[in-house]
CSV table of C-alpha atoms and ligand atoms in Angstrom, one decimal:
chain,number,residue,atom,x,y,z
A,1,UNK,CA,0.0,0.0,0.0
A,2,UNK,CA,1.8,3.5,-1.1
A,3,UNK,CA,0.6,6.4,1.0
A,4,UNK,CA,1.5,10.3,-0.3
A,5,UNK,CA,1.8,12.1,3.1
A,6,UNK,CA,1.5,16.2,3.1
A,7,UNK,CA,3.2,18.1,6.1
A,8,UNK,CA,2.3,22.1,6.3
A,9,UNK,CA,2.1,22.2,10.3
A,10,UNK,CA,4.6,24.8,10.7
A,11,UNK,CA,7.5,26.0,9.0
A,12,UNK,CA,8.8,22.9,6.5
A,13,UNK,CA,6.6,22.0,3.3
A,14,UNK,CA,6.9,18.4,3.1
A,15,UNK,CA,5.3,15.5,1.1
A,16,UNK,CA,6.3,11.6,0.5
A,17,UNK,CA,5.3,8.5,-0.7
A,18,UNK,CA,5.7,5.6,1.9
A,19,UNK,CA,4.9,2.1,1.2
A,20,UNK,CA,3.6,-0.2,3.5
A,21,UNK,CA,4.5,2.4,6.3
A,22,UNK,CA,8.1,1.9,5.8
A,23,UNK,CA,9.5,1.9,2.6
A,24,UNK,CA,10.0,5.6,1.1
A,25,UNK,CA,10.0,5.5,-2.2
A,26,UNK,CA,9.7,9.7,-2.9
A,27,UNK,CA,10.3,12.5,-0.8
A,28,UNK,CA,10.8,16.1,-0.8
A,29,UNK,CA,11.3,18.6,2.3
A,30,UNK,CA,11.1,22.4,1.4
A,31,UNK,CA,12.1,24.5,4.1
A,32,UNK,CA,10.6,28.0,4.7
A,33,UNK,CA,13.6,29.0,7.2
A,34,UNK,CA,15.3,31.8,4.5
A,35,UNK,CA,11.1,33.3,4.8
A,36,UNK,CA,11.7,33.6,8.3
A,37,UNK,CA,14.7,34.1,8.9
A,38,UNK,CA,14.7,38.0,9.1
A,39,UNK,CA,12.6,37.7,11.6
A,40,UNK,CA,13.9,35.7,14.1
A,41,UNK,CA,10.9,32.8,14.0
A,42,UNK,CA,8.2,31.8,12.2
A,43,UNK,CA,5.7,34.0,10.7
A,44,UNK,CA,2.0,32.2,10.6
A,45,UNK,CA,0.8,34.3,7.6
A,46,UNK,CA,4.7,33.7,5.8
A,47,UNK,CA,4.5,30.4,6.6
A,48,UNK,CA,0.8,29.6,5.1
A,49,UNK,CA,1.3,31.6,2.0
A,50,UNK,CA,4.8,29.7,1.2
A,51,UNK,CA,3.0,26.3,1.8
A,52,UNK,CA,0.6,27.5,-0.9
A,53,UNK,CA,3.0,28.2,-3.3
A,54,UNK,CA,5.1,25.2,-2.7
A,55,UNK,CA,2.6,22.1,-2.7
A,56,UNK,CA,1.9,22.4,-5.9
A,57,UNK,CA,5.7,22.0,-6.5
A,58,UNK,CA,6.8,19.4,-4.5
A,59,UNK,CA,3.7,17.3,-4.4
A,60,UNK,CA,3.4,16.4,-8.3
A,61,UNK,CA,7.4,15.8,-8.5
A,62,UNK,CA,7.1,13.2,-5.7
A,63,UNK,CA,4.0,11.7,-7.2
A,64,UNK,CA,6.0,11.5,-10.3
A,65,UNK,CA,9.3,9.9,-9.0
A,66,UNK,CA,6.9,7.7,-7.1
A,67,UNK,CA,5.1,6.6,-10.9
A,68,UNK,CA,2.0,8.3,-9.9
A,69,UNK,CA,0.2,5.4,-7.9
A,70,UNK,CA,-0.8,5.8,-4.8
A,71,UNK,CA,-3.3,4.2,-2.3
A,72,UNK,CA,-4.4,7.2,-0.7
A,73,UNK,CA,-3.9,10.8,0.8
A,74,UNK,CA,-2.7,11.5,4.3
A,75,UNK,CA,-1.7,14.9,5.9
A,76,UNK,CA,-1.4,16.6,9.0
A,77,UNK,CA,-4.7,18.3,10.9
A,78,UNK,CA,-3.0,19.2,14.2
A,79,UNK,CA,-1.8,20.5,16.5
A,80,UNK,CA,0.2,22.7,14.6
A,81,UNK,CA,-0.3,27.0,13.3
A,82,UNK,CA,-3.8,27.1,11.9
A,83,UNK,CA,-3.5,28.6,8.6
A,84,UNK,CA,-0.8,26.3,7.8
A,85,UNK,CA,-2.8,23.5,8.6
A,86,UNK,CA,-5.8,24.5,6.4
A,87,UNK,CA,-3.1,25.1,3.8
A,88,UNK,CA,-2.3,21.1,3.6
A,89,UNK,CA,-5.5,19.8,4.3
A,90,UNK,CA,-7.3,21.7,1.4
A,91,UNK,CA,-4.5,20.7,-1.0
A,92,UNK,CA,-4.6,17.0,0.0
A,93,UNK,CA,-8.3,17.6,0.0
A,94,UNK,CA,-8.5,18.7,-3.1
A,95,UNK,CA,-5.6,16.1,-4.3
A,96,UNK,CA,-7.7,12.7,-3.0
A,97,UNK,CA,-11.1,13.8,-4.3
A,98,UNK,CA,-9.4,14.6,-7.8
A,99,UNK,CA,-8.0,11.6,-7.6
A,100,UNK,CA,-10.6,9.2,-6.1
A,101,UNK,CA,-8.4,8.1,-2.9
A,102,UNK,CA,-9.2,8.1,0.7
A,103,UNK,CA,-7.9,10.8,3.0
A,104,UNK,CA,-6.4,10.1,6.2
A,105,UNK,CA,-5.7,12.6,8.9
A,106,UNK,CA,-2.9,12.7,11.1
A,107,UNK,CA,-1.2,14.2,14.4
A,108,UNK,CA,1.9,15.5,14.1
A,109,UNK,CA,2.5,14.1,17.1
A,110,UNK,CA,1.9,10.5,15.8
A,111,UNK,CA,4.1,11.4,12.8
A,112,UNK,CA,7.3,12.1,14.9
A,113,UNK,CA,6.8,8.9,16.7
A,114,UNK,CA,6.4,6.8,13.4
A,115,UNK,CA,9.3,8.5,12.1
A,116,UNK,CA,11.0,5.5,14.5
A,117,UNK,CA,9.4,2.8,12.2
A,118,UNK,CA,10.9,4.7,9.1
A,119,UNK,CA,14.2,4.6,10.4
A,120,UNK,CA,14.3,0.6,12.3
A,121,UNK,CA,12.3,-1.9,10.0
A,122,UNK,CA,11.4,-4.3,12.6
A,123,UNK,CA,10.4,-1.4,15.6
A,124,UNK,CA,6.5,-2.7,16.7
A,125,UNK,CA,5.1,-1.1,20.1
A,126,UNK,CA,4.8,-1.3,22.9
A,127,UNK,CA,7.3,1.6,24.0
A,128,UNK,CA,8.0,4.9,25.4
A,129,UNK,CA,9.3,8.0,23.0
A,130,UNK,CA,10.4,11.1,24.0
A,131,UNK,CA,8.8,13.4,21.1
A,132,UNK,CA,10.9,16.7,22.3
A,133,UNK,CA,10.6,19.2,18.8
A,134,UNK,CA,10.0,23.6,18.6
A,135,UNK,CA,6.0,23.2,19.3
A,136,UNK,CA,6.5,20.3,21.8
A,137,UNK,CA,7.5,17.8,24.6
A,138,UNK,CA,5.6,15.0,25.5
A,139,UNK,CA,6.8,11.6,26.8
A,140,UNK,CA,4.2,9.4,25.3
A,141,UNK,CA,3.2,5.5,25.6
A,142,UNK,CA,2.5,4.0,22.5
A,143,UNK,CA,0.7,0.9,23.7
A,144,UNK,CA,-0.2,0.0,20.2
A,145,UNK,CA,-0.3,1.7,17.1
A,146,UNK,CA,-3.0,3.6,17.2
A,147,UNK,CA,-3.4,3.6,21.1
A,148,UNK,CA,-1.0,6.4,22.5
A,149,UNK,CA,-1.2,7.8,26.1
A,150,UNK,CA,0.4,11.5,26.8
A,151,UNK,CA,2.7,10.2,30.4
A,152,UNK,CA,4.1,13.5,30.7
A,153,UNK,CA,4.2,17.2,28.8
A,154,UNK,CA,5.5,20.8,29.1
A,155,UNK,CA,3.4,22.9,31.5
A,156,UNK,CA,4.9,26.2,29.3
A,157,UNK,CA,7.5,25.9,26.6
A,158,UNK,CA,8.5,22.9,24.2
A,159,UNK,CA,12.0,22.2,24.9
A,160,UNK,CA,12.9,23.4,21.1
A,161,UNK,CA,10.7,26.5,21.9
A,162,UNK,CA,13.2,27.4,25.1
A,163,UNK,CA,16.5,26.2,23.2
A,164,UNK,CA,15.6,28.7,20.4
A,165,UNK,CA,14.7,31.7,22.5
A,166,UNK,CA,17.5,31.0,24.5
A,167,UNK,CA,19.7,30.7,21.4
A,168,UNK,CA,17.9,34.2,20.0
A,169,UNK,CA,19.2,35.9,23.5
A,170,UNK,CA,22.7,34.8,22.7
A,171,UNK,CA,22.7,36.2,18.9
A,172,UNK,CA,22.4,33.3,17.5
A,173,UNK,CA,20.7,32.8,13.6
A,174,UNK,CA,17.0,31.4,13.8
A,175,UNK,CA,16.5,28.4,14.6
A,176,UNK,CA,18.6,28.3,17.0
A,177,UNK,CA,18.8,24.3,18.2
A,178,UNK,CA,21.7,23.5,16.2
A,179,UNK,CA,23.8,26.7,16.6
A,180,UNK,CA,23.2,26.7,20.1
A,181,UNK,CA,24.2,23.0,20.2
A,182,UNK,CA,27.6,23.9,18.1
A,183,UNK,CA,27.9,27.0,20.5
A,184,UNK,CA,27.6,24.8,23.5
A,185,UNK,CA,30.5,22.7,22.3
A,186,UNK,CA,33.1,25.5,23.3
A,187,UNK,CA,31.7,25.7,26.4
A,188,UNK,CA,32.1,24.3,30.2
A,189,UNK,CA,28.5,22.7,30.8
A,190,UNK,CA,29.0,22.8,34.8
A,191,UNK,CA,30.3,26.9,35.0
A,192,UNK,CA,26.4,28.0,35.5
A,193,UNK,CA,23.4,26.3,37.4
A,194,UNK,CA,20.2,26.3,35.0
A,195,UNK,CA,17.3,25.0,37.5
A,196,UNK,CA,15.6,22.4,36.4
A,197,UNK,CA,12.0,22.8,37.2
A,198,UNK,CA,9.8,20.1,38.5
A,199,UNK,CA,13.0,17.5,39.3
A,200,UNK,CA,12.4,15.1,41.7
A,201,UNK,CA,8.0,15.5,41.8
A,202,UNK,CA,6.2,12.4,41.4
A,203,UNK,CA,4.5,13.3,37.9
A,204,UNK,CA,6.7,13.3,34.7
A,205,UNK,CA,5.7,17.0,33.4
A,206,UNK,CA,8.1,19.3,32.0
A,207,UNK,CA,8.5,24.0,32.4
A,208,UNK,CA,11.1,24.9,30.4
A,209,UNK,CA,9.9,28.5,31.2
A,210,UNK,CA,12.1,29.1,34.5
A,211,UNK,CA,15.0,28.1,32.9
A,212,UNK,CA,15.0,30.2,29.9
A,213,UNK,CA,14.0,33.3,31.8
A,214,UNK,CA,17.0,32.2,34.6
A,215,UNK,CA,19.5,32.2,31.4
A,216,UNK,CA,18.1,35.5,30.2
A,217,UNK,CA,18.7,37.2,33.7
A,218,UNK,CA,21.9,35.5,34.2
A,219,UNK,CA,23.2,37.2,30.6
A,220,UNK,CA,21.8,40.6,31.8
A,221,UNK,CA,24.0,39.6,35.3
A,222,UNK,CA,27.2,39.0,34.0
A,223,UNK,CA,26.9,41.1,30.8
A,224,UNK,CA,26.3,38.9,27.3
A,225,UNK,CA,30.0,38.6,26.5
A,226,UNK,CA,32.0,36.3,24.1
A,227,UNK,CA,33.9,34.5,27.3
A,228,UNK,CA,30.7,33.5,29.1
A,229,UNK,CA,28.1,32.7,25.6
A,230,UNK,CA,29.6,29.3,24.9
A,231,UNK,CA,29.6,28.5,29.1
A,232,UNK,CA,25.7,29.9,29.3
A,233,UNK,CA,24.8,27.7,26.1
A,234,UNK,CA,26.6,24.6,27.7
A,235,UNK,CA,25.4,24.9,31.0
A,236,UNK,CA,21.6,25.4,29.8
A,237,UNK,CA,21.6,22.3,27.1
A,238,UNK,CA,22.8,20.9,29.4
A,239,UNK,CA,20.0,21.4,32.1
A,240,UNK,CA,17.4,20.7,29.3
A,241,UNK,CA,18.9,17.0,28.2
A,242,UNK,CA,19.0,16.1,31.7
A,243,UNK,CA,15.2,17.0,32.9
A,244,UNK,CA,14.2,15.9,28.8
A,245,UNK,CA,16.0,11.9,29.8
A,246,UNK,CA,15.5,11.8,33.6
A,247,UNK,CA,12.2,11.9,33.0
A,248,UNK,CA,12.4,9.4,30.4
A,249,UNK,CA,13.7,7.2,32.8
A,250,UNK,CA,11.1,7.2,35.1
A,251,UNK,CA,8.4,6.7,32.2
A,252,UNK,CA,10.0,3.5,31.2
A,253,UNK,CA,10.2,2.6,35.1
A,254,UNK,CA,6.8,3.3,36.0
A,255,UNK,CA,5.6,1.8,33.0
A,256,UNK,CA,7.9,-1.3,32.7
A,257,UNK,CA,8.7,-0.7,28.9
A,258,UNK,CA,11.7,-1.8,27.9
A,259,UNK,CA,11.8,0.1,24.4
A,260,UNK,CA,12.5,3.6,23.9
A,261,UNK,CA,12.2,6.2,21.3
A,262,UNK,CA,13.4,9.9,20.6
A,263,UNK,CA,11.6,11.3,18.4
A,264,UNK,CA,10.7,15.5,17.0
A,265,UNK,CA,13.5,18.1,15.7
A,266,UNK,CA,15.5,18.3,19.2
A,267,UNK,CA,16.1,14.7,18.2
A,268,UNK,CA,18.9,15.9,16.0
A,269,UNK,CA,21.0,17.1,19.2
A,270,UNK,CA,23.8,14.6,19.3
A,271,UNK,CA,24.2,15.4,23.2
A,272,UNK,CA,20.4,14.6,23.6
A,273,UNK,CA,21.0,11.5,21.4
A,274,UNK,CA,24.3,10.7,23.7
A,275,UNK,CA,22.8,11.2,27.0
A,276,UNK,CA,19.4,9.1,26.0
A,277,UNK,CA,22.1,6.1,24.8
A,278,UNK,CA,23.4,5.8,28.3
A,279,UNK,CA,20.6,6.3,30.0
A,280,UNK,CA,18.9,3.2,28.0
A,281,UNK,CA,22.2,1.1,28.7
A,282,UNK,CA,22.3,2.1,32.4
A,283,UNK,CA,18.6,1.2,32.9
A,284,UNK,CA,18.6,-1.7,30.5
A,285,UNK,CA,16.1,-0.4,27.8
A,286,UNK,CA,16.4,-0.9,24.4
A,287,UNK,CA,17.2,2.7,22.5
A,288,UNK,CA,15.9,3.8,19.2
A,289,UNK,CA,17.1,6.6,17.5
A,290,UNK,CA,15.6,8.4,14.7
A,291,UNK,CA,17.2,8.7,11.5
A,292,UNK,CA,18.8,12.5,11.9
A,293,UNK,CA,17.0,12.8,8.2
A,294,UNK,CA,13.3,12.2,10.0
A,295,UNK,CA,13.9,14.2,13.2
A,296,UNK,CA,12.7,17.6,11.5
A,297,UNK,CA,9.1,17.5,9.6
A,298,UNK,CA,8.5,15.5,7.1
A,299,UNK,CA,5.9,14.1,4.6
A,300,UNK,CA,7.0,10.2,5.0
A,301,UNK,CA,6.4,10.1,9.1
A,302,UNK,CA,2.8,11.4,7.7
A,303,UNK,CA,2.5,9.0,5.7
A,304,UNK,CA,3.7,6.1,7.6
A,305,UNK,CA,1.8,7.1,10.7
A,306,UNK,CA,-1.8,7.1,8.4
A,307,UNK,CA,-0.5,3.2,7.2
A,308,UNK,CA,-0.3,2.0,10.7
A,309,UNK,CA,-2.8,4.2,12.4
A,310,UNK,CA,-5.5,4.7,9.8
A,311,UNK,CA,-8.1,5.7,12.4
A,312,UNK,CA,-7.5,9.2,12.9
A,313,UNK,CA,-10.6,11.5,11.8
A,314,UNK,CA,-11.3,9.2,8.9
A,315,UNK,CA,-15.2,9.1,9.3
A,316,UNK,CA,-15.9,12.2,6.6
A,317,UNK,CA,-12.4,12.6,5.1
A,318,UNK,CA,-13.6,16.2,2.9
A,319,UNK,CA,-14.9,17.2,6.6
A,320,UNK,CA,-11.5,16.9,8.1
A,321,UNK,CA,-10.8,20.2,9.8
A,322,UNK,CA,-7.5,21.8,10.8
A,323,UNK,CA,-7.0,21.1,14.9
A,324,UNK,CA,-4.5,23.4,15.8
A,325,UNK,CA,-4.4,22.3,19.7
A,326,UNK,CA,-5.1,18.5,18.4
A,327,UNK,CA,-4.2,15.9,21.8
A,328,UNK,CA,-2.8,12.5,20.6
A,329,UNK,CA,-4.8,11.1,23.5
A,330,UNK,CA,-7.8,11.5,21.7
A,331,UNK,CA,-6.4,10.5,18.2
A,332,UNK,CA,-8.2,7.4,17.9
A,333,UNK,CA,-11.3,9.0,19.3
A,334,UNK,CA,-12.1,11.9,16.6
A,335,UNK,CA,-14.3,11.6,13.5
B,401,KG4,O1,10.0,18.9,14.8
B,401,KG4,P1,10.4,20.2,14.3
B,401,KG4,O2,11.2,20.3,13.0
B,401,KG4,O3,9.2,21.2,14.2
B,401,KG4,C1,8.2,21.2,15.2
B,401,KG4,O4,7.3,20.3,15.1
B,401,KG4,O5,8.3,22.1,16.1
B,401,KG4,O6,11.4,20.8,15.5
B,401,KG4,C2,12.0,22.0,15.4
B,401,KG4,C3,12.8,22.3,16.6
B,401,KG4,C4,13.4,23.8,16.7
B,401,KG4,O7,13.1,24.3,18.0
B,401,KG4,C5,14.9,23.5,16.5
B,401,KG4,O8,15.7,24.5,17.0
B,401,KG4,C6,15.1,22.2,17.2
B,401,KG4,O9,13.9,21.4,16.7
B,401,KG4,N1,16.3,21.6,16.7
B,401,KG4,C7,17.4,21.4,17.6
B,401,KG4,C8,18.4,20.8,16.8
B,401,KG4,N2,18.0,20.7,15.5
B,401,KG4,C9,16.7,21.2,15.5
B,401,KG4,N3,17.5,21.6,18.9
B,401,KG4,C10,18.7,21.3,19.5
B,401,KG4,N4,19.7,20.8,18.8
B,401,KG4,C11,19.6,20.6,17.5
B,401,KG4,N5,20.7,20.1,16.8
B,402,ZN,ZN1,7.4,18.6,14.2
């Protein structure tokens, strides 16, 4: 079964065709970042406007290296910005009732996690994954494939969200996740103490808030100079990888899983992906690592989340609205 998946959630136009949920056979990724650039994030209305002009690009050149058959049509509805969502979904509307195909929705949540069976063929739940990305941070048990339970979230800011501000403060180029993670290399990740909010509490909930506003009054403390921008970055990716795979620990612990995932753009952080390795070897779990290819948005995870969880809102596929706030604990629930 070939699947063309259509990601417009935010700020990367993407569409693929996946067969049988984990063969790609076409893909194409067209980043908005030069659009947004100038302004130091992402700009809804930019954002929705370059997904217009782009899927009709990138979608007929995958379809085409593909050799135009496909089973059916499956693109994000949430959570995600709003008017890039309606951008996707009326294109792959549009796109599966030209061409007679069903049309699947998907969580974008539930796209980063099958991102995992993209990059290791014989992955199957049941196991944890840390989905940590720029919109957000959710420790989540896949029990099966279409049953996922939300363990533990961010109360405030996703962990990408915090990393980039943080990253801004310091003068560093949007987004800032991997310049602040080159940055950090330079630096000494014990000279500053970031808190770590909610360490130690019995749920498995995240604030990344405190700590970005503790780096931002630290800087305005000792003065935002060359010597001490490498130490601050250190010290606060630091703080960040820690909370992100203590409390990834305790998931698998409380839960008794012995698989786990990382999954989302913050993925791509090689100390993230370092620290998750030994925790998984010190507490015995098994350790699956996206492909750093998946870890950003991208049209295959779409499409190989609608092959293995077809039930999202499926019931009146040309009804299927955007949900910007969509909650993967009610995935299997909507139609
Ligand atoms: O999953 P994604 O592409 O988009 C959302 O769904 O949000 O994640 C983007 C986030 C941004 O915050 C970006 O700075 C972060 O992932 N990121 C990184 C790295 N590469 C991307 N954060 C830390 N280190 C990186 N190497
Ligand atoms: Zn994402």
């Amino acid at each position: 079964m070939r699947i063309l998946g259509i990601e417009t959630s935010c700020d990367e136009t993407a569409a693929a065709v996946v067969e049988n949920g984990r063969q790609v056979i076409a893909e194409a990724v067209y980043s908005q970042i030069p659009q947004h650039a100038f302004y130091g994030g992402v700009v809804p209305e930019v954002a929705a406007r370059a997904h217009a002009a782009k899927l009709p690009v990138i979608v007929p050149q995958v379809l085409e290296e593909a050799g135009g058959n496909i089973d059916a049509v499956a693109v994000t509805y949430g959570p995600g910005l709003v008017g890039a969502l309606v951008t996707g979904i009326a294109f792959a509307k549009g796109l599966a009732y030209a061409l007679q195909r069903p049309l699947i929705g998907v969580d974008h949540i539930a796209g980063h996690i099958a991102s995992l069976y993209l990059s290791h063929r014989s992955l199957r739940p049941p196991f944890v994954c840390l989905v940590a990305s720029g919109g957000h941070t959710e420790i989540v048990q896949v029990l099966s494939h279409d049953t996922m339970q939300i363990l533990g979230t961010t109360r405030d800011d996703a962990a990408g969200e915090a990393i980039d501000k943080v990253a801004r403060r310091l003068g560093l180029p949007y987004p800032g996740g991997p310049h602040l993670e080159e940055l950090a290399e330079h630096g000494h990740a014990d000279a500053y103490d970031v808190p770590q909010s909610f360490r130690g509490q019995d749920h498995l909930d995240f604030s990344f808030s405190g700590p970005k506003t503790a780096v931002v009054h630290l800087l305005e403390n000792i003065g935002d100079t060359e010597a001490v921008r490498a130490d601050v970055a250190a010290s606060f990716l630091e703080s960040v990888v820690e909370v992100l795979t203590a409390n990834t620990a305790k998931a698998c612990r409380e839960t008794g899983v012995h698989k786990v995932c990382l999954a989302g753009g913050v993925s791509a952080n090689h100390q993230l992906r370092k620290a998750m390795q030994q925790m998984a070897d010190r507490e015995g779990l098994q350790l699956f690592l996206p492909d750093p290819k998946y870890c950003g948005d991208n049209g295959a995870m779409i499409a190989s989340a609608a092959y293995f969880a077809p039930a999202g809102p499926t019931g009146r596929p040309l009804f299927l609205n955007a949900d910007p706030g969509a909650d993967l604990d009610e995935y299997r629930h909507q139609d």
